[in-house]
Coordinates of C-alpha atoms in Angstrom, one line a residue:
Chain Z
X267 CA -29.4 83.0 -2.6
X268 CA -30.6 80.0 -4.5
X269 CA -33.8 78.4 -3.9
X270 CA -33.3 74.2 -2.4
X271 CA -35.8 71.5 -1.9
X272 CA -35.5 68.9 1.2
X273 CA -33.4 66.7 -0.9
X274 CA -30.4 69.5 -1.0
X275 CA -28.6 67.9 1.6
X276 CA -28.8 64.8 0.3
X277 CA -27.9 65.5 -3.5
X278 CA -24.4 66.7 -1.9
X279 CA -23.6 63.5 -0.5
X280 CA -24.3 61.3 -2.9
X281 CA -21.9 63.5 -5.3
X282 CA -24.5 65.2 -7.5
X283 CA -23.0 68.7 -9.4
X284 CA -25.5 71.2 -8.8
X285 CA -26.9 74.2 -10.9
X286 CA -28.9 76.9 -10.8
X287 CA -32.0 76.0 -12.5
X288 CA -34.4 78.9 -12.7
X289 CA -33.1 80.3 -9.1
X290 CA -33.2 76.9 -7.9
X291 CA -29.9 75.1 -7.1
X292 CA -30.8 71.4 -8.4
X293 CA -29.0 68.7 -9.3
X294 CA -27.9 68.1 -13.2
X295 CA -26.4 65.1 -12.8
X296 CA -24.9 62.6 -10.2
X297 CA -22.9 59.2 -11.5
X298 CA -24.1 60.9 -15.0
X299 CA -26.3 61.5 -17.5
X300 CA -25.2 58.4 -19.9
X301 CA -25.7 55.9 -16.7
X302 CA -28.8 57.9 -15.5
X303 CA -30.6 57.3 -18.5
X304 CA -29.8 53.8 -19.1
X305 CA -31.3 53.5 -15.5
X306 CA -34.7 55.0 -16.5
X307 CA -35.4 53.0 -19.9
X308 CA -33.8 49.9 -18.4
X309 CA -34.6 49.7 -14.7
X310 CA -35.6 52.6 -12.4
X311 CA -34.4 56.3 -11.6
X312 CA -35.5 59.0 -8.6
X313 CA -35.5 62.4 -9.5
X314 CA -36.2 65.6 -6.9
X315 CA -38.5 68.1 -9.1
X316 CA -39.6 69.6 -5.6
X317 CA -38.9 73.1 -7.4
X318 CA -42.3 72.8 -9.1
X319 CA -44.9 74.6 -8.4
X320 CA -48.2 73.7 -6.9
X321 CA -51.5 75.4 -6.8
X322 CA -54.0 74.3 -4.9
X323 CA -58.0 75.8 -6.1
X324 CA -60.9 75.4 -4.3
X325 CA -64.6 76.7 -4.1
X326 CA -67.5 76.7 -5.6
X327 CA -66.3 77.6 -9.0
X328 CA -62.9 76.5 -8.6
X329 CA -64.0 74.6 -12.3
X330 CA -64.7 78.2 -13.4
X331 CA -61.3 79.8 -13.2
X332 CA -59.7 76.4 -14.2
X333 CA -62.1 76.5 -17.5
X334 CA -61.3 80.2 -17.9
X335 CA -57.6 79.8 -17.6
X336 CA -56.9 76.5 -18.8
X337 CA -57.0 75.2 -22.6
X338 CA -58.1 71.6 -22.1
X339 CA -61.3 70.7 -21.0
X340 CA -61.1 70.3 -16.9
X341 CA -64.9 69.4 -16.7
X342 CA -64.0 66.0 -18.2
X343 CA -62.2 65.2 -15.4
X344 CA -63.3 62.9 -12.4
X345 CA -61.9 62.9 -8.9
X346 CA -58.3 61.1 -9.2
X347 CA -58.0 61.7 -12.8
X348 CA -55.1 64.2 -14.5
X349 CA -54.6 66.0 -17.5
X350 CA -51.9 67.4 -19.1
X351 CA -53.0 71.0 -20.4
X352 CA -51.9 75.0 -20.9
X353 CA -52.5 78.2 -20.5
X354 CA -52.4 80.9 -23.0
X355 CA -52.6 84.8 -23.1
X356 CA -55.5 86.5 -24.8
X357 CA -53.0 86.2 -28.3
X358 CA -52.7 82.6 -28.1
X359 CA -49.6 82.7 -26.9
X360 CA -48.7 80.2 -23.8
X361 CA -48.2 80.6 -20.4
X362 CA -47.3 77.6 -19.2
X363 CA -47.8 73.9 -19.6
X364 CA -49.3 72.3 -16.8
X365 CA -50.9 69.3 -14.8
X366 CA -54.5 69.5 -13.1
X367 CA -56.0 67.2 -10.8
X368 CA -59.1 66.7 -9.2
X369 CA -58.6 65.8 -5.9
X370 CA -62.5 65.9 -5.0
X371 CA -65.8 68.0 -6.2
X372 CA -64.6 71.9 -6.0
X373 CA -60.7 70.8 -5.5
X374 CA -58.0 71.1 -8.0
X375 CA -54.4 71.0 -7.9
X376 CA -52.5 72.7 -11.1
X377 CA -49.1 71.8 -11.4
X378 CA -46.7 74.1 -13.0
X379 CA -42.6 74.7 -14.3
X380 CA -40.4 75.9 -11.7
X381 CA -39.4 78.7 -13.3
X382 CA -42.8 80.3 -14.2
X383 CA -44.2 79.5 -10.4
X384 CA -44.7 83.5 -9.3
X385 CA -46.0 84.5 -13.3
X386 CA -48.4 81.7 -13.2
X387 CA -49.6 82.3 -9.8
X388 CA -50.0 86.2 -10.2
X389 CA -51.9 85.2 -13.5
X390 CA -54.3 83.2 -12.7
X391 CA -54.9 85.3 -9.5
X392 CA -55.6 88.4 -12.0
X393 CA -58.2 86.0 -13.5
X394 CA -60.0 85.3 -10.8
X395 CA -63.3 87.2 -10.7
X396 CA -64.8 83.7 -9.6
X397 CA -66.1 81.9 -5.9
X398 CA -62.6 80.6 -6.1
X399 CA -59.7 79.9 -3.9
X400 CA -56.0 79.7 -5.5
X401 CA -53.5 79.0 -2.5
X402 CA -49.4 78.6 -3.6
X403 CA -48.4 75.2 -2.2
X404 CA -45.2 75.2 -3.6
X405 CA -42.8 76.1 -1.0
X406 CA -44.4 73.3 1.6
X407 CA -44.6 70.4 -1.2
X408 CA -42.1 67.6 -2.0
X409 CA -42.1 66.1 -5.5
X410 CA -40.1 62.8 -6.2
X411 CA -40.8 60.9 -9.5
X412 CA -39.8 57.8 -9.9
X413 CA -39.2 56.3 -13.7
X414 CA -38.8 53.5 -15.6
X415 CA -40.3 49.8 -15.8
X416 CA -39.1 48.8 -12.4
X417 CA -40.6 51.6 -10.6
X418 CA -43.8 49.9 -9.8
X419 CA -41.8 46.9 -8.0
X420 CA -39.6 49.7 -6.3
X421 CA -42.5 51.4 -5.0
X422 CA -45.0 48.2 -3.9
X423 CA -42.6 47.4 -1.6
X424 CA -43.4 50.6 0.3
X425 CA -46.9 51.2 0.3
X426 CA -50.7 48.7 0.7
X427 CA -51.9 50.6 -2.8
X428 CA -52.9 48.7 -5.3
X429 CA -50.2 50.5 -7.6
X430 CA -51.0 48.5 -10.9
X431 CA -54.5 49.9 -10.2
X432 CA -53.1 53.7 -11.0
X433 CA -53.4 53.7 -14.7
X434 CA -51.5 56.5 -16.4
X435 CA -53.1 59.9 -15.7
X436 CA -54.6 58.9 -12.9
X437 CA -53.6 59.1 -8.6
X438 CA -54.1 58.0 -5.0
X439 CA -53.7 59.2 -2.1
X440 CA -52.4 56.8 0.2
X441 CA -49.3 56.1 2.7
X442 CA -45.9 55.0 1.5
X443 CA -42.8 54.2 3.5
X444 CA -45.0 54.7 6.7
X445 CA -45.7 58.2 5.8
X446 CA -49.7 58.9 5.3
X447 CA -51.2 61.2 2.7
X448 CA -49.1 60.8 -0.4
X449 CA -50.5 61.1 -3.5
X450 CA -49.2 58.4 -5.8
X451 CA -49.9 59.3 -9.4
X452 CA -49.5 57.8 -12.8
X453 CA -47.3 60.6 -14.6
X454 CA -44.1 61.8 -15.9
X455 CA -41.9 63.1 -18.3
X456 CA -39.9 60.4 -19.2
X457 CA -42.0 58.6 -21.5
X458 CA -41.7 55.2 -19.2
X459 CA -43.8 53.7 -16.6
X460 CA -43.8 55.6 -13.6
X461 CA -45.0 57.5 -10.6
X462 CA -44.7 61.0 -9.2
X463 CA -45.3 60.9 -5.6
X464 CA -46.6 64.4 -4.0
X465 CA -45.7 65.0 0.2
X466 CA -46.3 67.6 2.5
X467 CA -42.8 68.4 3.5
X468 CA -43.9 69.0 6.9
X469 CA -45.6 65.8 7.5
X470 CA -43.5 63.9 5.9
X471 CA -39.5 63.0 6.9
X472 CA -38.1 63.6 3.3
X473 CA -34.9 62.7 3.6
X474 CA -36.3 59.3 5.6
X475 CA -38.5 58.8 2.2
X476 CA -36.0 59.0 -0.1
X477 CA -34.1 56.5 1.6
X478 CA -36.5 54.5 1.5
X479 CA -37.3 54.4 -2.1
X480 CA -33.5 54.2 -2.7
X481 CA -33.3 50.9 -0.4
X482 CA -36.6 49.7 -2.2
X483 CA -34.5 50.2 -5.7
X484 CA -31.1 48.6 -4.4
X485 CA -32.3 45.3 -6.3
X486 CA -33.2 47.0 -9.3
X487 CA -30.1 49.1 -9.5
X488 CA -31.6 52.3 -9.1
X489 CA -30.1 55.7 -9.7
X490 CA -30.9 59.5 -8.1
X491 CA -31.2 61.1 -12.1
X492 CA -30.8 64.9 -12.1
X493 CA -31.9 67.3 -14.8
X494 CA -29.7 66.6 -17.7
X495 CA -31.2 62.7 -17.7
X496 CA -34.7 64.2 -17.5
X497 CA -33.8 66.5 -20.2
X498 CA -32.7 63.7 -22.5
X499 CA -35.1 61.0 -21.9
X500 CA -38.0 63.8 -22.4
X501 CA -36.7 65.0 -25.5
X502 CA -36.2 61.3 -26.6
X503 CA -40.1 61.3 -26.3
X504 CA -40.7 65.2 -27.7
X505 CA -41.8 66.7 -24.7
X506 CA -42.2 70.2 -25.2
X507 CA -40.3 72.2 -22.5
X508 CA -41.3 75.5 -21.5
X509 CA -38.4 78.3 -22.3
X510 CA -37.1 76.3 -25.4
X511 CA -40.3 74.7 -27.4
X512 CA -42.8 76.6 -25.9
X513 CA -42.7 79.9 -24.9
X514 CA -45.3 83.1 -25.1
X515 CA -44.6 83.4 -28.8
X516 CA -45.4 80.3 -29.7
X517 CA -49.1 79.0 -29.6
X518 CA -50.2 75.8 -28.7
X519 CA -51.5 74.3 -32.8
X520 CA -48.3 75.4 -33.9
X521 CA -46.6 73.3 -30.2
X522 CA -48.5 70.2 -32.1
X523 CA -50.7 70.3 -29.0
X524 CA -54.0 70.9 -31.0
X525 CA -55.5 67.3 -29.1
X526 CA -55.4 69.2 -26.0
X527 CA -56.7 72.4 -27.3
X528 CA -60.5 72.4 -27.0
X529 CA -61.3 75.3 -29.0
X530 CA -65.3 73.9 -28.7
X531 CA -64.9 74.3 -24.9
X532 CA -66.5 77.5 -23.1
X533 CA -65.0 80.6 -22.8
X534 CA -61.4 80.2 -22.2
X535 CA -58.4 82.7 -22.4
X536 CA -56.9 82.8 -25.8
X537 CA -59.8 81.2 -27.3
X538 CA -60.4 83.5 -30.2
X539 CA -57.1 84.3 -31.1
X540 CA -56.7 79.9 -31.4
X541 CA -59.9 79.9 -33.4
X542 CA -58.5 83.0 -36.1
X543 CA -55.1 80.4 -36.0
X544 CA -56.4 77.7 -37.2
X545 CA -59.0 79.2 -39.3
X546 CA -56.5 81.0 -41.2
X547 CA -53.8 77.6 -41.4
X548 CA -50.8 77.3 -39.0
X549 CA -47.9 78.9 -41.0
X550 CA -45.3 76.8 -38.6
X551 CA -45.0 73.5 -36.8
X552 CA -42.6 72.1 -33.9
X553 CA -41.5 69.3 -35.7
X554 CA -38.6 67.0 -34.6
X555 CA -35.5 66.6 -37.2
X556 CA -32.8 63.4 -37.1
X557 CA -29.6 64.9 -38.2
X558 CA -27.7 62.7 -40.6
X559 CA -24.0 63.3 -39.0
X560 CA -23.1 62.0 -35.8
X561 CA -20.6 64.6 -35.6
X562 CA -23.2 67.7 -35.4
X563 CA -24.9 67.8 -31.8
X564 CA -27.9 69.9 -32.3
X565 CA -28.0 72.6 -29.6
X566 CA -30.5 75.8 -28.7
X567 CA -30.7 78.2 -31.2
X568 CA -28.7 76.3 -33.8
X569 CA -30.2 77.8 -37.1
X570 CA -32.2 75.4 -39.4
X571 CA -31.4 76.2 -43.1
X572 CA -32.7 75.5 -46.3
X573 CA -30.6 74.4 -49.6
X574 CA -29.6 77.7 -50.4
X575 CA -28.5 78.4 -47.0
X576 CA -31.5 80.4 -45.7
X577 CA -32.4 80.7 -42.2
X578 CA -36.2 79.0 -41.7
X579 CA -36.0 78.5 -38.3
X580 CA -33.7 77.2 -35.0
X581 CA -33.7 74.6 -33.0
X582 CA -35.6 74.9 -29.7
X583 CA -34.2 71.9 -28.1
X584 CA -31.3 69.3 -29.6
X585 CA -28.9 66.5 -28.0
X586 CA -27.0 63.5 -28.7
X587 CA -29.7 60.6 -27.8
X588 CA -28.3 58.4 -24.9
X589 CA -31.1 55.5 -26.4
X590 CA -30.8 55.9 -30.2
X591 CA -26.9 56.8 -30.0
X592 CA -27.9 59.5 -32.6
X593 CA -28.2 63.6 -33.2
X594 CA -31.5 64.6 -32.2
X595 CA -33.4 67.9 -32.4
X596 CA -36.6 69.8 -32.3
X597 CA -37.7 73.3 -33.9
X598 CA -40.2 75.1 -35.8
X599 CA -40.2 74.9 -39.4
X600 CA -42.5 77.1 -41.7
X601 CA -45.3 74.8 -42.4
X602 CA -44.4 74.2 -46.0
X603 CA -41.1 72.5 -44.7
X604 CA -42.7 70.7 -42.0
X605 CA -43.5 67.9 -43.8
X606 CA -42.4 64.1 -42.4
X607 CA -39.6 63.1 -44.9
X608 CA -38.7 66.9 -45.6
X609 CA -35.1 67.0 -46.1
X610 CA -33.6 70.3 -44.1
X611 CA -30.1 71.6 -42.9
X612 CA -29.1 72.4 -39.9
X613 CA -25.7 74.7 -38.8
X614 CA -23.9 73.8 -35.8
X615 CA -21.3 76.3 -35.5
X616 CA -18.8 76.4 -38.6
X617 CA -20.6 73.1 -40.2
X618 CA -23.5 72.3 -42.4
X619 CA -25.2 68.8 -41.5
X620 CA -28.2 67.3 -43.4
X621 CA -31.4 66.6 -41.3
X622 CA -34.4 64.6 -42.0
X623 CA -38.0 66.2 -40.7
X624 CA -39.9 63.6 -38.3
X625 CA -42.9 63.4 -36.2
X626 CA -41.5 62.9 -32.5
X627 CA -41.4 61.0 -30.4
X628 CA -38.2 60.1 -31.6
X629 CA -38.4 56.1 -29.6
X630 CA -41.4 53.9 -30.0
X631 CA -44.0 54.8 -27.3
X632 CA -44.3 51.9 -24.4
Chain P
X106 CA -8.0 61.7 -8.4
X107 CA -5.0 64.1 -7.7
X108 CA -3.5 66.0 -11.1
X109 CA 0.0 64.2 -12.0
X110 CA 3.0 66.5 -10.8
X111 CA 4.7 65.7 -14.2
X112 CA 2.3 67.9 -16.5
X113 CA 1.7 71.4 -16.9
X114 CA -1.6 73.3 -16.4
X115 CA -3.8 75.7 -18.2
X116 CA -6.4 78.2 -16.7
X117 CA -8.8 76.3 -19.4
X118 CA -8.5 73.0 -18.2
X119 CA -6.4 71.6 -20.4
X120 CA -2.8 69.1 -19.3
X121 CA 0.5 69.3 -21.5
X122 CA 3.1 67.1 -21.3
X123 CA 6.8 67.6 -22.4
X124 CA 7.9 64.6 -23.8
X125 CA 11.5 65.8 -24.1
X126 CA 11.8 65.2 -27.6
X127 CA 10.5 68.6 -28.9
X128 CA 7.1 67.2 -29.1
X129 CA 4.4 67.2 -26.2
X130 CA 1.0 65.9 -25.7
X131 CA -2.7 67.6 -24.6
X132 CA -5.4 66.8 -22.7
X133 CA -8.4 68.2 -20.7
X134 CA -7.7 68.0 -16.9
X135 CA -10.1 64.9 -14.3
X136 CA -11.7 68.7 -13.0
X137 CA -12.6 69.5 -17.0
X138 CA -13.9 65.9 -17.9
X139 CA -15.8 66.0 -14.3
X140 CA -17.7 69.7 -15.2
X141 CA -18.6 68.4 -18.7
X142 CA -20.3 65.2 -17.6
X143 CA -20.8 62.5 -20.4
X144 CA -18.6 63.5 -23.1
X145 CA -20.6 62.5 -26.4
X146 CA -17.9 63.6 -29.0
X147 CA -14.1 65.0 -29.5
X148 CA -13.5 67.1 -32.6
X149 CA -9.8 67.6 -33.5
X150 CA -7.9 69.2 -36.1
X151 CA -6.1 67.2 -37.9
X152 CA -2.0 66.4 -38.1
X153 CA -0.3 68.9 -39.9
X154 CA -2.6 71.7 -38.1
X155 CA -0.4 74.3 -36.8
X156 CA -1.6 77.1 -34.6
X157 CA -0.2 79.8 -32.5
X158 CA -0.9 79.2 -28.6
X159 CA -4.3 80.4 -27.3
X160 CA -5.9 79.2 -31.2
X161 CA -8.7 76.6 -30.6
X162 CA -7.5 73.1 -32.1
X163 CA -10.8 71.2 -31.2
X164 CA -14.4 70.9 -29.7
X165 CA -15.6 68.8 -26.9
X166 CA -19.2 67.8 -27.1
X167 CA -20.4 66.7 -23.9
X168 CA -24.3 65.7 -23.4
X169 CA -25.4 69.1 -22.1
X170 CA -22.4 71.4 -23.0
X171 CA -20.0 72.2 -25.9
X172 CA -16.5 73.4 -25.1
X173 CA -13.8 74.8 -27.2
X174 CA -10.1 73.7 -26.9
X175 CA -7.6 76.2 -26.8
X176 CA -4.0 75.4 -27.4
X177 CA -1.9 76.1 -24.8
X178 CA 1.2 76.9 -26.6
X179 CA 2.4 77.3 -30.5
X180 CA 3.0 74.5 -32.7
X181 CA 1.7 71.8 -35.4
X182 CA -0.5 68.9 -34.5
X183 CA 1.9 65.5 -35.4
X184 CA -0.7 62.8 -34.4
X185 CA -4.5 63.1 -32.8
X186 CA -5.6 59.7 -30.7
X187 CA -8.2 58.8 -33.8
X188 CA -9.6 56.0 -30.5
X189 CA -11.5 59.3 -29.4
X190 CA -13.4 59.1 -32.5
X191 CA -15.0 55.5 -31.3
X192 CA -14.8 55.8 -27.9
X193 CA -14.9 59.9 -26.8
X194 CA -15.9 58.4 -23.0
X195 CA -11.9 57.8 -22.8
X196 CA -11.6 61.3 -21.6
X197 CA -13.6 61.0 -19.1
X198 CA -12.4 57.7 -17.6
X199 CA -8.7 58.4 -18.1
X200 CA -8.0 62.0 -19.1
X201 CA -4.3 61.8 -18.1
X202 CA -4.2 58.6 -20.2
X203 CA -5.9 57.0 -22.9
X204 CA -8.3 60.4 -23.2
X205 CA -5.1 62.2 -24.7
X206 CA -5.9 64.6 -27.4
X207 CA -3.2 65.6 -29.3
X208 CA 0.1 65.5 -30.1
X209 CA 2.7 68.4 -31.2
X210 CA 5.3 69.4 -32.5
X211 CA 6.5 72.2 -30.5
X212 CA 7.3 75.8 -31.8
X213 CA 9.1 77.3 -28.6
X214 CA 9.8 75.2 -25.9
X215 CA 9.9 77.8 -23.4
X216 CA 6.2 78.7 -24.0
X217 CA 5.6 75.9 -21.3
X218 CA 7.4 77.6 -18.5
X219 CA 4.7 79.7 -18.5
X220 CA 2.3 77.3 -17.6
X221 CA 0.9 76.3 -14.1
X222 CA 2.5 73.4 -11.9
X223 CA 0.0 70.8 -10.7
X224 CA 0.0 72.5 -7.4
X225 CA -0.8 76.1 -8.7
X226 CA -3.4 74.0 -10.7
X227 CA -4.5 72.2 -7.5
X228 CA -5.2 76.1 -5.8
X229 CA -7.9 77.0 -8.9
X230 CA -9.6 74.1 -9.0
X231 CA -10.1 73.6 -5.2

């Protein structure tokens, strides 16, 4: 039996298809993907990612085990601040990608990918020699993120927080729609304005709070966007996603995520084998590639060919663009081909389309 | 929407219609253009294709999914609706209609008495 969030109920009734997403049954798409996306980059969009997984890490060297396991540097932070980060094995390779937060001194919260929630956990667990706490929050925690550049307007309407005073990467905790203890936070993975709003799905009515943000959003048009939108607007931006772009053979330089890799930092797991990597040069690069014919939708493990017709790589992630209306992609190429303005091939089944090598994101950052 | 009593049915999803002339038409069923969400872009053969029934005669590219078309009988392609090409959302908001595929020339008529009656269509799909 599939895992659902609160919101199960709900996603049935307003007509959403449901799939199984890493043993979760979650909704890809409800009016659809096309409309869902317009929503996001035009006006506002609500998405259910209550399948992801939260850690909470406490003590008196809850920074320890965070420093030990993580590959950003988590003493920078500052209670209400964020940070996008990793975690590699001892080889480099990753783990995960994840969010931490500070809450308060000795208090962290590490958000991570549905799909890796029991891994992660039993990880960082086997890590912890430390005065350190690691409790799973997952099953008890709601997740709702609201996108887009009307989400602030949806959202004031439901809550006394300042919520132009959340900068990007940073979070509240505050009420909203007359529940208390919500954490409001600056983030997503949409690359618009937005806010991903943490509850206690005891404490708080979730079905009442979703209708609430819905009725907030009725002006603005909102939309319930299910996983194939959020696939497509993070790609749009070059989010890596864990399982295609990143994965446990794949290290974090060659992920272009070298500006969160603080090789200076203390001890951390993976530290050497990063240090030998980039000593010795990267010998491959996630780059994003524009494909030249609108006929040849790039897929997952599409191979990506040089001019005499020889594999160099495959596409980890690939769609038509909803935004640019055009055939979008992302993969490894050997670091010789990875290049910006490196003219590649890619084959989607029996055809042979030109590509172009670019830096993602693939739209202009807001 | 209910699937026109006029047609025949395939297990894949796809509508033929006898137009009585020795030629009939194909499309992808309101239950095939619903599962593939947003469809992106329609390959087709072109006329003067001919294939034997069961051969794929296209691609469907919706935004998370590809699918193959199969033809469900034998025959030669005599006109594909080149409006596709522009607009590949037709299938999806008229699949019966202006989402047609392809027309054909058929090569044995009685290959579509094989196929499924809307309402034997109705029973997989419900």
């Amino acid at each position: 039996m599939l895992n659902r969030t609160p919101f199960y109920d709900i996603h049935e009734q307003a007509g959403a298809k449901l799939i199984d997403f890493g043993g979760w049954e979650m909704p890809v798409q409800y009016a659809g993907i096309k409309q869902e996306h317009h929503a996001v980059r035009n006006g506002v969009g609500m998405f259910d990612v209550s399948h992801m997984g939260e850690f909470y890490v406490s003590g008196d060297q809850a920074l320890d085990l965070i420093q030990l396991v993580t590959i950003n540097d988590a003493s920078t932070l500052t209670p209400g601040k964020a940070q996008y980060s990793a975690m590699c094995y001892k080889d480099g390779g990753i783990v995960d990608d994840l969010l931490v937060y500070m809450l308060g001194k000795d208090e962290y919260i590490l958000v991570v990918n549905a799909s890796n929630i029991q891994k992660d956990f039993d990880w960082i667990k086997h890590q912890n020699s430390f005065e350190a706490t690691l409790e799973n929050l997952s099953d008890d925690t709601c997740l709702l993120a609201i996108q887009g550049p009307r989400s602030v307007e949806t959202l004031q309407k439901l809550t006394d927080t300042d919520l132009s005073g959340i900068t990007f990467y940073t979070f509240e905790t505050g009420s909203l729609a007359g529940f208390a203890d919500v954490t409001i936070s600056a983030t997503g993975y949409t690359g618009e304005k937005g806010f991903e709003l943490y509850f206690n799905k005891g404490r708080v009515d979730a079905e009442a709070m979703w209708n609430a943000i819905m009725e907030a959003g009725q002006e603005f048009d909102i939309q319930p966007c299910g996983l194939g939108a959020r696939d497509t607007l993070r790609l749009e931006m070059g989010f890596a996603l864990y399982g295609n772009d990143i994965t446990k053979d794949t290290n974090p330089l060659e992920a272009r995520m070298g500006w969160l890799t603080k090789l200076n930092k203390p001890n951390f797991i993976g530290q050497e084998a990063l240090k030998k990597a980039k000593e010795d040069g990267i010998k491959r690069k996630l780059m994003g590639l524009m494909i030249d014919d609108r006929r040849a939708i790039p897929r997952s493990g599409y191979p990506i060919v040089n001019e005499n017709d020889t594999e160099i790589g495959h596409i980890t992630s690939g769609t038509r663009s909803i935004t640019l209306d055009k055939n979008i992609a992302m993969g490894y190429l050997p670091i010789e081909k990875a290049e910006v303005g490196t003219k590649v091939h890619i084959q989607v089944r029996n055809r042979t389309a030109g590509a172009e090598v670019v830096k993602p994101p693939f739209l202009e950052k807001k | 929407m209910s699937n026109p009593t006029n047609l025949k049915y395939t297990r894949e999803h796809e509508w033929i219609k006898d137009n009585g002339d020795g030629t009939a038409t194909i499309g992808v069923t309101d239950f095939a253009q619903s599962e593939l969400g947003d469809i992106v872009f329609v390959e087709l053969e072109e006329p003067g294709f001919t294939f034997e029934k069961d051969e794929e005669f296209g691609t469907i590219e919706a935004v998370k999914t590809v699918s193959e078309l199969y033809a469900p009988v034998s025959g030669e392609i005599v006109a594909i609706n080149e409006q596709l090409e522009e607009e590949p959302e037709l299938v999806n908001d008229d699949p019966y209609g202006d989402g047609w595929m392809i027309t054909i020339e058929l090569a044995d008529a009685s290959e579509l008495d094989e196929l499924m009656s809307a309402d034997e269509y109705d029973q997989i799909t419900a």
